[in-house]
């Protein structure tokens, strides 16, 4: 009996790869005509500047892809245009219908029928076999088999972890279940067969919105992006406000620790030396929730740092010379004159935790994305001869009142421990 | 008694000639009443005659001509008002009456009054000592590590040497141009040249924090760059060498023009950068060990209220400017 059971297991192991191969080839054949390469073309040279993949969904003239595939066209529609390329070599123009920068999705329209629309299905159980399609590295259409490892936690944008080799050029391509239905859209890879998929239900949201408006293209794409970014920032800051931050001590200040699970905090203090005349501690925290907008611009970062300095040996004049040097803050993102205004700042003195702080808030607004700002807050402890504490907070791609709300809540939890 | 006094100014040297009888002639030839050596003056250049109504001049040569009170003589003869300023070629000639009023005598060594500090060795010593102390203090408070006091002193010695080097240059120039050494005032001026930037820096930092604004240090910086050296030079020329204020001002401005031009280019660059785009926030970062300030401490709600309104207003303006 045992021998028979072993034979059955061995024979089934030999048969499984053959079945998987046949499933892969049949799925590829079924959907091949609905998957395209999406190209961004420079109007002047006629050459492609970016490529990705896309697929027909909802209607035979509607294609879906990633926002980052078409971002150059979205940001400069006068300079670039969109084009599809089929597996058989046909090509033609595409137009942008709508987008979702938070989930990295874009919906496009073709002038002619593009094939059978793929159907959207819920994410299958963890461990299910998935088939990802696309045009890796512009080498031709491919199908990659992988495994569903489930939806990641909120702090990773709720993407699906896919154990399969996604490569550049496959972005925007569909990932299908065994029935050939779309469960996700290829979005990112981190090497070693670790890929990320946007759950297809986010695509359904855009398609439903488009269906309501009879598939009329979005009028002001930058206003739509700003609206999405502000909503995301508000949601993130609300989530932060609802969290239990815990507290941490830096010098004599008790301050909020980690605002959220998505925050990564590090101690970056200088290693003390025996003959140091002052002590200096620095901790910094930053989140991992940047939203891609263009090659140079990603917004949504929230960073904060605490610095403490004290001394028993330094004369107050010497101490404050060193302390003043530390009192500087900026936002480390690559923006230009065409993106934002200059910073405007307001400085005054605040009482926090019974202590006086020289406090500055700076704001700059995005020119294209109306209502969207970068905010920078800086607090410097004053009134102590040999003690200094700094708190710097910056929030990018937010609306000013939401950032003020987070700042207020953080500062109100400060405590002084003498 | 002479009827007229004729003053010639040649390369800064003034000569006075009494004219008792007329006609009187001026020129380089040795048979003239007034003999001058300026090569732009003709051998027989000008004749002065006494008439019933006063005096008249006659142009004897047409090589470089004559101007009377800035007006070129076009005819051979012209009436002469007293006093008058003539130009014979490049030679300046003043013709005046013997009873012309003189300027009051300038007292050579001012022992009292505000500017006596320039000539008093005590003050020269005080300025040098203050410069040394403030530079030492500046170096000391900027050093974040423990160092032997002699190391700090050694860092300041170069500044002390610079004071004496500047004083030496001033003294040598003074000796060459006026045949006076004027060593004590030169040391005072050199010490002030090193002292004042330190004073401006500390005063600027204090006021920056007091007013929560970067304007005071910016004003002090421009005063140091553009006014300090000309002001010290002007002070030295007027109070030590008794040069007329307007002339001294001209010399001070001319002598410091290269330095001013350098700082002006720098200032224009700075202003252009300030008006242009910057990704860096510009705010008042000054902190002070003595927490003396004009702004009072406020609550967080008042701060957010004020800051929101202020930034909303500034952003509206900024966006309008950017869209232009």
mmCIF file of N, CA and C in Angstrom, chain A residues 287-335:
data_model
loop_
_atom_site.group_PDB
_atom_site.id
_atom_site.type_symbol
_atom_site.label_atom_id
_atom_site.label_comp_id
_atom_site.label_asym_id
_atom_site.label_seq_id
_atom_site.Cartn_x
_atom_site.Cartn_y
_atom_site.Cartn_z
ATOM 1 N N UNK A 287 9.331 58.234 6.762
ATOM 2 C CA UNK A 287 8.412 57.191 6.288
ATOM 3 C C UNK A 287 8.826 56.737 4.887
ATOM 4 N N UNK A 288 8.164 55.700 4.401
ATOM 5 C CA UNK A 288 8.553 55.106 3.109
ATOM 6 C C UNK A 288 7.389 55.254 2.127
ATOM 7 N N UNK A 289 6.678 56.357 2.209
ATOM 8 C CA UNK A 289 5.448 56.435 1.419
ATOM 9 C C UNK A 289 5.490 57.517 0.345
ATOM 10 N N UNK A 290 6.562 57.593 -0.356
ATOM 11 C CA UNK A 290 6.645 58.571 -1.438
ATOM 12 C C UNK A 290 5.767 58.166 -2.615
ATOM 13 N N UNK A 291 5.078 59.121 -3.170
ATOM 14 C CA UNK A 291 4.280 58.854 -4.374
ATOM 15 C C UNK A 291 5.035 59.388 -5.581
ATOM 16 N N UNK A 292 5.262 58.505 -6.559
ATOM 17 C CA UNK A 292 6.026 58.880 -7.751
ATOM 18 C C UNK A 292 5.207 59.844 -8.625
ATOM 19 N N UNK A 293 5.821 60.961 -8.997
ATOM 20 C CA UNK A 293 5.140 61.885 -9.913
ATOM 21 C C UNK A 293 5.907 62.072 -11.206
ATOM 22 N N UNK A 294 7.233 62.114 -11.122
ATOM 23 C CA UNK A 294 8.057 62.201 -12.326
ATOM 24 C C UNK A 294 9.441 61.681 -11.960
ATOM 25 N N UNK A 295 10.330 61.686 -12.962
ATOM 26 C CA UNK A 295 11.683 61.163 -12.719
ATOM 27 C C UNK A 295 12.350 61.844 -11.530
ATOM 28 N N UNK A 296 12.068 63.161 -11.370
ATOM 29 C CA UNK A 296 12.741 63.915 -10.315
ATOM 30 C C UNK A 296 11.898 64.136 -9.074
ATOM 31 N N UNK A 297 10.632 63.856 -9.167
ATOM 32 C CA UNK A 297 9.755 64.277 -8.076
ATOM 33 C C UNK A 297 8.904 63.131 -7.527
ATOM 34 N N UNK A 298 9.032 62.914 -6.224
ATOM 35 C CA UNK A 298 8.179 61.966 -5.515
ATOM 36 C C UNK A 298 7.769 62.650 -4.216
ATOM 37 N N UNK A 299 6.478 62.655 -3.921
ATOM 38 C CA UNK A 299 5.992 63.397 -2.750
ATOM 39 C C UNK A 299 5.321 62.469 -1.743
ATOM 40 N N UNK A 300 5.183 63.002 -0.532
ATOM 41 C CA UNK A 300 4.499 62.236 0.514
ATOM 42 C C UNK A 300 5.411 61.898 1.677
ATOM 43 N N UNK A 301 6.693 62.308 1.559
ATOM 44 C CA UNK A 301 7.644 61.967 2.627
ATOM 45 C C UNK A 301 7.323 62.765 3.891
ATOM 46 N N UNK A 302 7.457 62.115 5.027
ATOM 47 C CA UNK A 302 7.342 62.783 6.330
ATOM 48 C C UNK A 302 8.610 62.439 7.107
ATOM 49 N N UNK A 303 9.352 63.444 7.450
ATOM 50 C CA UNK A 303 10.611 63.219 8.180
ATOM 51 C C UNK A 303 10.619 64.081 9.428
ATOM 52 N N UNK A 304 11.164 63.557 10.503
ATOM 53 C CA UNK A 304 11.380 64.397 11.681
ATOM 54 C C UNK A 304 12.636 63.955 12.404
ATOM 55 N N UNK A 305 13.248 64.930 13.058
ATOM 56 C CA UNK A 305 14.482 64.617 13.792
ATOM 57 C C UNK A 305 14.516 65.383 15.102
ATOM 58 N N UNK A 306 15.172 64.779 16.080
ATOM 59 C CA UNK A 306 15.385 65.417 17.381
ATOM 60 C C UNK A 306 16.888 65.520 17.601
ATOM 61 N N UNK A 307 17.318 66.699 18.010
ATOM 62 C CA UNK A 307 18.743 66.904 18.309
ATOM 63 C C UNK A 307 18.843 67.440 19.730
ATOM 64 N N UNK A 308 19.754 66.905 20.482
ATOM 65 C CA UNK A 308 19.985 67.425 21.829
ATOM 66 C C UNK A 308 21.471 67.722 21.999
ATOM 67 N N UNK A 309 21.766 68.868 22.576
ATOM 68 C CA UNK A 309 23.162 69.228 22.875
ATOM 69 C C UNK A 309 23.221 69.741 24.302
ATOM 70 N N UNK A 310 24.220 69.333 25.040
ATOM 71 C CA UNK A 310 24.445 69.967 26.343
ATOM 72 C C UNK A 310 25.919 69.911 26.702
ATOM 73 N N UNK A 311 26.279 70.712 27.671
ATOM 74 C CA UNK A 311 27.692 70.791 28.055
ATOM 75 C C UNK A 311 27.805 71.270 29.495
ATOM 76 N N UNK A 312 28.827 70.788 30.142
ATOM 77 C CA UNK A 312 29.104 71.300 31.487
ATOM 78 C C UNK A 312 30.339 72.184 31.460
ATOM 79 N N UNK A 313 31.148 72.005 30.414
ATOM 80 C CA UNK A 313 32.445 72.689 30.390
ATOM 81 C C UNK A 313 32.445 73.961 29.546
ATOM 82 N N UNK A 314 31.619 73.983 28.506
ATOM 83 C CA UNK A 314 31.707 75.116 27.569
ATOM 84 C C UNK A 314 31.080 76.388 28.141
ATOM 85 N N UNK A 315 31.726 77.513 27.891
ATOM 86 C CA UNK A 315 31.127 78.812 28.226
ATOM 87 C C UNK A 315 29.867 78.972 27.361
ATOM 88 N N UNK A 316 28.791 79.585 27.894
ATOM 89 C CA UNK A 316 27.560 79.715 27.105
ATOM 90 C C UNK A 316 27.778 80.290 25.702
ATOM 91 N N UNK A 317 28.709 81.266 25.579
ATOM 92 C CA UNK A 317 28.952 81.847 24.241
ATOM 93 C C UNK A 317 29.498 80.790 23.286
ATOM 94 N N UNK A 318 30.415 79.973 23.776
ATOM 95 C CA UNK A 318 30.982 78.898 22.943
ATOM 96 C C UNK A 318 29.919 77.850 22.653
ATOM 97 N N UNK A 319 29.134 77.515 23.673
ATOM 98 C CA UNK A 319 28.118 76.490 23.489
ATOM 99 C C UNK A 319 27.115 76.927 22.418
ATOM 100 N N UNK A 320 26.650 78.186 22.522
ATOM 101 C CA UNK A 320 25.634 78.657 21.580
ATOM 102 C C UNK A 320 26.174 78.802 20.164
ATOM 103 N N UNK A 321 27.485 79.053 20.020
ATOM 104 C CA UNK A 321 28.064 79.102 18.670
ATOM 105 C C UNK A 321 27.914 77.733 18.002
ATOM 106 N N UNK A 322 28.161 76.669 18.767
ATOM 107 C CA UNK A 322 28.032 75.314 18.215
ATOM 108 C C UNK A 322 26.552 74.952 18.025
ATOM 109 N N UNK A 323 25.737 75.346 18.985
ATOM 110 C CA UNK A 323 24.305 75.033 18.945
ATOM 111 C C UNK A 323 23.651 75.711 17.731
ATOM 112 N N UNK A 324 24.041 76.977 17.508
ATOM 113 C CA UNK A 324 23.465 77.733 16.384
ATOM 114 C C UNK A 324 23.785 77.063 15.043
ATOM 115 N N UNK A 325 24.989 76.468 14.966
ATOM 116 C CA UNK A 325 25.374 75.789 13.713
ATOM 117 C C UNK A 325 24.452 74.623 13.393
ATOM 118 N N UNK A 326 23.899 73.999 14.457
ATOM 119 C CA UNK A 326 23.018 72.840 14.244
ATOM 120 C C UNK A 326 21.609 73.272 13.839
ATOM 121 N N UNK A 327 21.308 74.560 14.051
ATOM 122 C CA UNK A 327 19.940 75.042 13.823
ATOM 123 C C UNK A 327 19.711 75.350 12.341
ATOM 124 N N UNK A 328 19.567 74.308 11.575
ATOM 125 C CA UNK A 328 19.331 74.492 10.137
ATOM 126 C C UNK A 328 18.534 73.300 9.631
ATOM 127 N N UNK A 329 17.543 73.584 8.828
ATOM 128 C CA UNK A 329 16.725 72.488 8.309
ATOM 129 C C UNK A 329 16.323 72.780 6.867
ATOM 130 N N UNK A 330 16.187 71.743 6.089
ATOM 131 C CA UNK A 330 15.731 71.917 4.700
ATOM 132 C C UNK A 330 15.041 70.634 4.249
ATOM 133 N N UNK A 331 14.377 70.695 3.102
ATOM 134 C CA UNK A 331 13.694 69.504 2.584
ATOM 135 C C UNK A 331 14.507 68.962 1.420
ATOM 136 N N UNK A 332 14.878 67.703 1.538
ATOM 137 C CA UNK A 332 15.808 67.122 0.582
ATOM 138 C C UNK A 332 15.069 66.483 -0.598
ATOM 139 N N UNK A 333 14.427 67.327 -1.419
ATOM 140 C CA UNK A 333 13.876 66.781 -2.673
ATOM 141 C C UNK A 333 14.270 67.706 -3.821
ATOM 142 N N UNK A 334 14.352 67.107 -4.991
ATOM 143 C CA UNK A 334 14.875 67.817 -6.151
ATOM 144 C C UNK A 334 13.739 68.536 -6.876
ATOM 145 N N UNK A 335 13.545 69.810 -6.542
ATOM 146 C CA UNK A 335 12.489 70.584 -7.216
ATOM 147 C C UNK A 335 13.117 71.775 -7.924
#
